[in-house]
Amino acid sequence: MVQTQKRHTVRKRATKRSRNSRNPFRRLPSFLLWGLLGLVVLIYVVFFYKTFVSPYSFRWKALYGTVAYPDGKVRGIDVSHYQEDIDWRKLRRAQLQGVPLSFIFIKATEGTDIIDENFNQNFYNARKNNVVRGAYHFFSTKTPARRQALFFCKIVQLEDEDLPPVLDVEHIGDLSPEKLRSEVHDWMDIVERHYGVTPILYTSYKFKTSYLNTPDFDRYPYWIAHYYVDSLVYKGSWNFWQHTDAGKIDGIRGYVDVNIFNGSYDDLVKMTLGQRKKPEE
């Protein structure tokens, strides 16, 4: 019996030593364990903030109405069906940071077969309420740019005092950068011949500098999307700056994209059809 108990005791001690050898943290003092745990938590918090909080802090401020708009005397918005039915009676008297609404860009088409469901209504009401209007096409990487351009020209009847047509480019899809640039040029060339005015290029700061920053794109007026920053870091020339997608204005329920124009109201009018001459070939 005594020998049996001794064997059990030896086995327990051997098992304990084996477990301790597999788990070295059991040998550390408790204050070191808590210190290591605290370090792991700190690293996770820093990673979480850098990845998920910091990039969107400006948006959170905008959503809660604590961020000021950048300086600008000529302000406008851009809309699509996402803004639903607009109360134009309120919108025509509305102000952005104390500045009256001067212009509005309206989504017209996308790809080769999509017409924004609110385009005709919005486009008509903008002219009726004396807001300088423009129309834009959302570029698709799935269909040839030529077909997209012809579709836009068929749907959008621009008139004198309208802003030049806009191409909204946001994705590269499966295209190479070279193919993307070629497709964008195809759209621009067809639309320019149709309306007799140089189209506007809309894209984000990062997309422009990554894919559409070759010198041949400098001839197009640039509408830059760069959100939640106090000032632009883009070094090239620009005409419009979409500085937030979380703006608020009377006449529109929910949030709306807000823009400023880089110039005076007279400069804006000079850009419109009937005022802005096509560059020499």
Short mmCIF file of N, CA and C in Angstrom, two decimals, residues 19-141:
data_model
loop_
_atom_site.label_atom_id
_atom_site.label_comp_id
_atom_site.label_asym_id
_atom_site.label_seq_id
_atom_site.Cartn_x
_atom_site.Cartn_y
_atom_site.Cartn_z
N ARG A 19 3.32 19.58 -17.10
CA ARG A 19 2.40 20.67 -17.44
C ARG A 19 3.09 22.03 -17.35
N ASN A 20 3.91 22.20 -16.30
CA ASN A 20 4.62 23.47 -16.15
C ASN A 20 5.61 23.70 -17.29
N SER A 21 6.23 22.60 -17.78
CA SER A 21 7.18 22.74 -18.88
C SER A 21 6.47 23.14 -20.16
N ARG A 22 5.21 22.70 -20.32
CA ARG A 22 4.45 23.07 -21.52
C ARG A 22 3.84 24.46 -21.40
N ASN A 23 3.72 25.01 -20.23
CA ASN A 23 3.10 26.31 -20.00
C ASN A 23 4.07 27.19 -19.21
N PRO A 24 5.03 27.83 -19.87
CA PRO A 24 6.05 28.61 -19.17
C PRO A 24 5.48 29.81 -18.44
N PHE A 25 4.27 30.31 -18.83
CA PHE A 25 3.69 31.48 -18.18
C PHE A 25 3.32 31.20 -16.73
N ARG A 26 3.13 29.90 -16.39
CA ARG A 26 2.77 29.57 -15.02
C ARG A 26 3.91 29.87 -14.06
N ARG A 27 5.14 29.93 -14.59
CA ARG A 27 6.30 30.21 -13.74
C ARG A 27 6.49 31.69 -13.49
N LEU A 28 5.82 32.57 -14.32
CA LEU A 28 6.01 34.01 -14.18
C LEU A 28 5.22 34.55 -13.01
N PRO A 29 5.75 35.59 -12.36
CA PRO A 29 4.99 36.26 -11.30
C PRO A 29 3.70 36.85 -11.86
N SER A 30 2.70 36.98 -11.04
CA SER A 30 1.39 37.45 -11.50
C SER A 30 1.45 38.87 -12.06
N PHE A 31 2.31 39.74 -11.49
CA PHE A 31 2.36 41.12 -11.99
C PHE A 31 2.91 41.18 -13.42
N LEU A 32 3.83 40.22 -13.76
CA LEU A 32 4.32 40.18 -15.14
C LEU A 32 3.24 39.68 -16.10
N LEU A 33 2.45 38.72 -15.66
CA LEU A 33 1.35 38.22 -16.49
C LEU A 33 0.36 39.33 -16.79
N TRP A 34 0.00 40.11 -15.76
CA TRP A 34 -0.93 41.21 -15.97
C TRP A 34 -0.30 42.29 -16.86
N GLY A 35 1.00 42.47 -16.73
CA GLY A 35 1.66 43.45 -17.60
C GLY A 35 1.64 43.03 -19.05
N LEU A 36 1.89 41.75 -19.31
CA LEU A 36 1.83 41.24 -20.68
C LEU A 36 0.42 41.35 -21.25
N LEU A 37 -0.56 41.03 -20.42
CA LEU A 37 -1.95 41.13 -20.86
C LEU A 37 -2.30 42.57 -21.20
N GLY A 38 -1.85 43.51 -20.35
CA GLY A 38 -2.11 44.92 -20.63
C GLY A 38 -1.46 45.38 -21.91
N LEU A 39 -0.24 44.90 -22.21
CA LEU A 39 0.46 45.26 -23.44
C LEU A 39 -0.30 44.75 -24.66
N VAL A 40 -0.79 43.52 -24.59
CA VAL A 40 -1.56 42.94 -25.70
C VAL A 40 -2.82 43.78 -25.96
N VAL A 41 -3.51 44.15 -24.88
CA VAL A 41 -4.73 44.97 -25.01
C VAL A 41 -4.40 46.32 -25.63
N LEU A 42 -3.30 46.94 -25.18
CA LEU A 42 -2.90 48.25 -25.72
C LEU A 42 -2.61 48.16 -27.21
N ILE A 43 -1.88 47.12 -27.63
CA ILE A 43 -1.59 46.95 -29.06
C ILE A 43 -2.87 46.79 -29.85
N TYR A 44 -3.81 46.03 -29.33
CA TYR A 44 -5.08 45.82 -30.03
C TYR A 44 -5.85 47.14 -30.15
N VAL A 45 -5.88 47.93 -29.07
CA VAL A 45 -6.61 49.20 -29.10
C VAL A 45 -6.01 50.14 -30.13
N VAL A 46 -4.67 50.23 -30.16
CA VAL A 46 -4.01 51.09 -31.13
C VAL A 46 -4.31 50.64 -32.55
N PHE A 47 -4.23 49.32 -32.79
CA PHE A 47 -4.54 48.78 -34.12
C PHE A 47 -5.98 49.10 -34.52
N PHE A 48 -6.91 48.90 -33.60
CA PHE A 48 -8.32 49.15 -33.88
C PHE A 48 -8.55 50.62 -34.21
N TYR A 49 -7.91 51.51 -33.44
CA TYR A 49 -8.10 52.95 -33.69
C TYR A 49 -7.54 53.35 -35.05
N LYS A 50 -6.33 52.89 -35.36
CA LYS A 50 -5.70 53.25 -36.63
C LYS A 50 -6.47 52.70 -37.82
N THR A 51 -7.06 51.52 -37.67
CA THR A 51 -7.72 50.85 -38.79
C THR A 51 -9.18 51.27 -38.96
N PHE A 52 -9.89 51.39 -37.85
CA PHE A 52 -11.34 51.57 -37.94
C PHE A 52 -11.86 52.91 -37.44
N VAL A 53 -11.11 53.61 -36.64
CA VAL A 53 -11.61 54.85 -36.06
C VAL A 53 -11.04 56.08 -36.75
N SER A 54 -9.72 56.17 -36.78
CA SER A 54 -9.07 57.37 -37.31
C SER A 54 -9.48 57.70 -38.74
N PRO A 55 -9.53 56.72 -39.68
CA PRO A 55 -9.89 57.08 -41.06
C PRO A 55 -11.30 57.65 -41.18
N TYR A 56 -12.17 57.38 -40.23
CA TYR A 56 -13.56 57.80 -40.36
C TYR A 56 -13.96 58.85 -39.32
N SER A 57 -12.99 59.38 -38.59
CA SER A 57 -13.33 60.32 -37.54
C SER A 57 -13.96 61.58 -38.10
N PHE A 58 -13.46 62.03 -39.28
CA PHE A 58 -14.06 63.20 -39.90
C PHE A 58 -15.51 62.93 -40.30
N ARG A 59 -15.78 61.70 -40.75
CA ARG A 59 -17.16 61.37 -41.12
C ARG A 59 -18.05 61.36 -39.88
N TRP A 60 -17.57 60.81 -38.78
CA TRP A 60 -18.37 60.80 -37.57
C TRP A 60 -18.66 62.22 -37.11
N LYS A 61 -17.66 63.09 -37.22
CA LYS A 61 -17.88 64.49 -36.86
C LYS A 61 -18.92 65.13 -37.78
N ALA A 62 -18.83 64.80 -39.08
CA ALA A 62 -19.78 65.36 -40.03
C ALA A 62 -21.20 64.88 -39.74
N LEU A 63 -21.33 63.60 -39.44
CA LEU A 63 -22.66 63.05 -39.17
C LEU A 63 -23.30 63.69 -37.94
N TYR A 64 -22.47 64.10 -36.99
CA TYR A 64 -23.00 64.72 -35.78
C TYR A 64 -22.93 66.24 -35.83
N GLY A 65 -22.60 66.78 -37.01
CA GLY A 65 -22.71 68.20 -37.22
C GLY A 65 -21.67 69.05 -36.54
N THR A 66 -20.48 68.50 -36.27
CA THR A 66 -19.47 69.27 -35.56
C THR A 66 -18.31 69.69 -36.45
N VAL A 67 -18.35 69.33 -37.72
CA VAL A 67 -17.24 69.69 -38.61
C VAL A 67 -17.66 70.86 -39.49
N ALA A 68 -16.78 71.86 -39.61
CA ALA A 68 -17.06 73.03 -40.43
C ALA A 68 -16.70 72.75 -41.89
N TYR A 69 -17.48 73.34 -42.80
CA TYR A 69 -17.17 73.20 -44.21
C TYR A 69 -15.94 74.05 -44.55
N PRO A 70 -15.17 73.64 -45.55
CA PRO A 70 -14.04 74.49 -45.97
C PRO A 70 -14.55 75.79 -46.56
N ASP A 71 -13.69 76.79 -46.59
CA ASP A 71 -14.08 78.10 -47.12
C ASP A 71 -14.47 77.97 -48.59
N GLY A 72 -15.48 78.73 -48.98
CA GLY A 72 -15.92 78.74 -50.36
C GLY A 72 -17.14 79.63 -50.52
N LYS A 73 -17.12 80.49 -51.53
CA LYS A 73 -18.22 81.43 -51.74
C LYS A 73 -19.28 80.89 -52.70
N VAL A 74 -18.93 79.86 -53.47
CA VAL A 74 -19.87 79.29 -54.44
C VAL A 74 -20.05 77.81 -54.09
N ARG A 75 -21.21 77.47 -53.57
CA ARG A 75 -21.46 76.12 -53.07
C ARG A 75 -22.56 75.43 -53.86
N GLY A 76 -22.47 74.11 -53.90
CA GLY A 76 -23.48 73.34 -54.61
C GLY A 76 -23.56 71.93 -54.07
N ILE A 77 -24.47 71.15 -54.63
CA ILE A 77 -24.68 69.77 -54.21
C ILE A 77 -24.75 68.88 -55.44
N ASP A 78 -24.69 67.58 -55.22
CA ASP A 78 -24.99 66.63 -56.30
C ASP A 78 -25.95 65.58 -55.75
N VAL A 79 -26.88 65.17 -56.60
CA VAL A 79 -27.98 64.32 -56.15
C VAL A 79 -28.23 63.19 -57.14
N SER A 80 -28.93 62.18 -56.63
CA SER A 80 -29.43 61.09 -57.45
C SER A 80 -30.73 60.61 -56.81
N HIS A 81 -31.19 59.43 -57.21
CA HIS A 81 -32.42 58.91 -56.62
C HIS A 81 -32.27 58.61 -55.13
N TYR A 82 -31.04 58.53 -54.66
CA TYR A 82 -30.82 58.27 -53.23
C TYR A 82 -31.36 59.39 -52.35
N GLN A 83 -31.46 60.59 -52.91
CA GLN A 83 -32.04 61.71 -52.15
C GLN A 83 -33.57 61.71 -52.21
N GLU A 84 -34.14 60.76 -52.94
CA GLU A 84 -35.59 60.61 -53.05
C GLU A 84 -36.22 61.89 -53.59
N ASP A 85 -37.44 62.19 -53.18
CA ASP A 85 -38.13 63.38 -53.69
C ASP A 85 -37.63 64.62 -52.97
N ILE A 86 -37.18 65.60 -53.75
CA ILE A 86 -36.62 66.84 -53.20
C ILE A 86 -37.72 67.89 -53.09
N ASP A 87 -37.74 68.61 -51.99
CA ASP A 87 -38.66 69.74 -51.82
C ASP A 87 -37.98 70.97 -52.40
N TRP A 88 -38.25 71.25 -53.66
CA TRP A 88 -37.56 72.32 -54.35
C TRP A 88 -37.96 73.71 -53.84
N ARG A 89 -39.14 73.82 -53.27
CA ARG A 89 -39.56 75.11 -52.69
C ARG A 89 -38.62 75.50 -51.55
N LYS A 90 -38.25 74.51 -50.74
CA LYS A 90 -37.30 74.77 -49.65
C LYS A 90 -35.87 74.86 -50.16
N LEU A 91 -35.52 73.99 -51.11
CA LEU A 91 -34.14 73.93 -51.58
C LEU A 91 -33.71 75.23 -52.25
N ARG A 92 -34.60 75.85 -53.01
CA ARG A 92 -34.20 77.06 -53.73
C ARG A 92 -33.91 78.23 -52.80
N ARG A 93 -34.40 78.15 -51.55
CA ARG A 93 -34.12 79.21 -50.58
C ARG A 93 -33.09 78.78 -49.55
N ALA A 94 -32.60 77.55 -49.68
CA ALA A 94 -31.69 77.00 -48.68
C ALA A 94 -30.29 77.60 -48.82
N GLN A 95 -29.54 77.48 -47.72
CA GLN A 95 -28.17 77.95 -47.71
C GLN A 95 -27.25 76.88 -47.12
N LEU A 96 -26.00 76.93 -47.54
CA LEU A 96 -24.96 76.05 -47.03
C LEU A 96 -23.92 76.92 -46.34
N GLN A 97 -23.84 76.81 -45.02
CA GLN A 97 -22.92 77.64 -44.24
C GLN A 97 -23.15 79.13 -44.52
N GLY A 98 -24.41 79.50 -44.66
CA GLY A 98 -24.75 80.90 -44.90
C GLY A 98 -24.62 81.34 -46.35
N VAL A 99 -24.31 80.41 -47.26
CA VAL A 99 -24.13 80.74 -48.67
C VAL A 99 -25.25 80.10 -49.48
N PRO A 100 -25.93 80.85 -50.36
CA PRO A 100 -27.01 80.27 -51.16
C PRO A 100 -26.52 79.15 -52.06
N LEU A 101 -27.40 78.22 -52.39
CA LEU A 101 -27.09 77.14 -53.31
C LEU A 101 -26.93 77.71 -54.72
N SER A 102 -25.78 77.45 -55.35
CA SER A 102 -25.49 78.02 -56.67
C SER A 102 -25.59 77.01 -57.80
N PHE A 103 -25.26 75.75 -57.53
CA PHE A 103 -25.26 74.77 -58.62
C PHE A 103 -25.63 73.39 -58.08
N ILE A 104 -26.04 72.53 -59.00
CA ILE A 104 -26.40 71.16 -58.64
C ILE A 104 -26.04 70.23 -59.79
N PHE A 105 -25.31 69.16 -59.48
CA PHE A 105 -25.04 68.10 -60.44
C PHE A 105 -26.03 66.96 -60.17
N ILE A 106 -26.57 66.40 -61.25
CA ILE A 106 -27.64 65.41 -61.15
C ILE A 106 -27.22 64.14 -61.89
N LYS A 107 -27.34 63.01 -61.22
CA LYS A 107 -27.03 61.75 -61.88
C LYS A 107 -28.04 61.48 -62.99
N ALA A 108 -27.52 61.17 -64.18
CA ALA A 108 -28.38 60.90 -65.32
C ALA A 108 -28.38 59.43 -65.70
N THR A 109 -27.19 58.88 -65.94
CA THR A 109 -27.10 57.53 -66.49
C THR A 109 -25.95 56.76 -65.84
N GLU A 110 -25.99 55.44 -66.11
CA GLU A 110 -24.94 54.55 -65.63
C GLU A 110 -24.82 53.39 -66.62
N GLY A 111 -23.60 53.06 -67.00
CA GLY A 111 -23.41 51.98 -67.95
C GLY A 111 -24.06 52.30 -69.29
N THR A 112 -24.75 51.29 -69.85
CA THR A 112 -25.39 51.47 -71.16
C THR A 112 -26.90 51.36 -71.12
N ASP A 113 -27.48 51.15 -69.93
CA ASP A 113 -28.94 50.95 -69.91
C ASP A 113 -29.63 51.43 -68.63
N ILE A 114 -28.92 52.14 -67.77
CA ILE A 114 -29.53 52.58 -66.52
C ILE A 114 -29.72 54.10 -66.55
N ILE A 115 -30.97 54.51 -66.39
CA ILE A 115 -31.31 55.93 -66.24
C ILE A 115 -31.74 56.15 -64.79
N ASP A 116 -31.13 57.11 -64.13
CA ASP A 116 -31.52 57.38 -62.75
C ASP A 116 -33.00 57.74 -62.72
N GLU A 117 -33.73 57.08 -61.84
CA GLU A 117 -35.18 57.22 -61.84
C GLU A 117 -35.67 58.62 -61.52
N ASN A 118 -34.84 59.44 -60.89
CA ASN A 118 -35.24 60.81 -60.55
C ASN A 118 -34.59 61.85 -61.44
N PHE A 119 -33.87 61.41 -62.47
CA PHE A 119 -33.12 62.37 -63.28
C PHE A 119 -34.01 63.41 -63.95
N ASN A 120 -35.00 62.97 -64.70
CA ASN A 120 -35.82 63.93 -65.45
C ASN A 120 -36.49 64.94 -64.53
N GLN A 121 -37.01 64.46 -63.41
CA GLN A 121 -37.67 65.35 -62.45
C GLN A 121 -36.68 66.35 -61.86
N ASN A 122 -35.53 65.87 -61.44
CA ASN A 122 -34.53 66.76 -60.84
C ASN A 122 -33.96 67.74 -61.85
N PHE A 123 -33.70 67.25 -63.06
CA PHE A 123 -33.11 68.11 -64.09
C PHE A 123 -34.06 69.24 -64.48
N TYR A 124 -35.33 68.92 -64.60
CA TYR A 124 -36.34 69.93 -64.91
C TYR A 124 -36.48 70.95 -63.78
N ASN A 125 -36.56 70.47 -62.56
CA ASN A 125 -36.78 71.36 -61.43
C ASN A 125 -35.59 72.27 -61.14
N ALA A 126 -34.38 71.80 -61.43
CA ALA A 126 -33.21 72.65 -61.23
C ALA A 126 -33.29 73.88 -62.13
N ARG A 127 -33.63 73.70 -63.39
CA ARG A 127 -33.77 74.84 -64.31
C ARG A 127 -34.95 75.72 -63.89
N LYS A 128 -36.04 75.10 -63.51
CA LYS A 128 -37.23 75.86 -63.11
C LYS A 128 -36.95 76.75 -61.91
N ASN A 129 -36.05 76.31 -61.02
CA ASN A 129 -35.76 77.06 -59.80
C ASN A 129 -34.46 77.85 -59.88
N ASN A 130 -33.98 78.05 -61.11
CA ASN A 130 -32.85 78.94 -61.36
C ASN A 130 -31.56 78.51 -60.66
N VAL A 131 -31.34 77.20 -60.59
CA VAL A 131 -30.08 76.68 -60.07
C VAL A 131 -29.26 76.18 -61.26
N VAL A 132 -28.03 76.62 -61.36
CA VAL A 132 -27.17 76.14 -62.45
C VAL A 132 -27.03 74.63 -62.33
N ARG A 133 -27.35 73.92 -63.41
CA ARG A 133 -27.43 72.47 -63.33
C ARG A 133 -26.41 71.79 -64.24
N GLY A 134 -26.09 70.56 -63.88
CA GLY A 134 -25.24 69.72 -64.70
C GLY A 134 -25.69 68.27 -64.57
N ALA A 135 -25.25 67.43 -65.49
CA ALA A 135 -25.64 66.01 -65.48
C ALA A 135 -24.38 65.16 -65.55
N TYR A 136 -24.42 64.03 -64.82
CA TYR A 136 -23.25 63.16 -64.85
C TYR A 136 -23.61 61.72 -65.15
N HIS A 137 -22.60 61.03 -65.70
CA HIS A 137 -22.71 59.61 -66.05
C HIS A 137 -21.78 58.82 -65.15
N PHE A 138 -22.29 57.74 -64.54
CA PHE A 138 -21.48 56.85 -63.72
C PHE A 138 -20.87 55.79 -64.61
N PHE A 139 -19.54 55.81 -64.69
CA PHE A 139 -18.81 54.94 -65.61
C PHE A 139 -18.79 53.49 -65.13
N SER A 140 -19.05 52.57 -66.04
CA SER A 140 -18.99 51.13 -65.75
C SER A 140 -17.79 50.53 -66.46
N THR A 141 -17.11 49.61 -65.80
CA THR A 141 -15.98 48.91 -66.41
C THR A 141 -16.43 47.65 -67.14
#
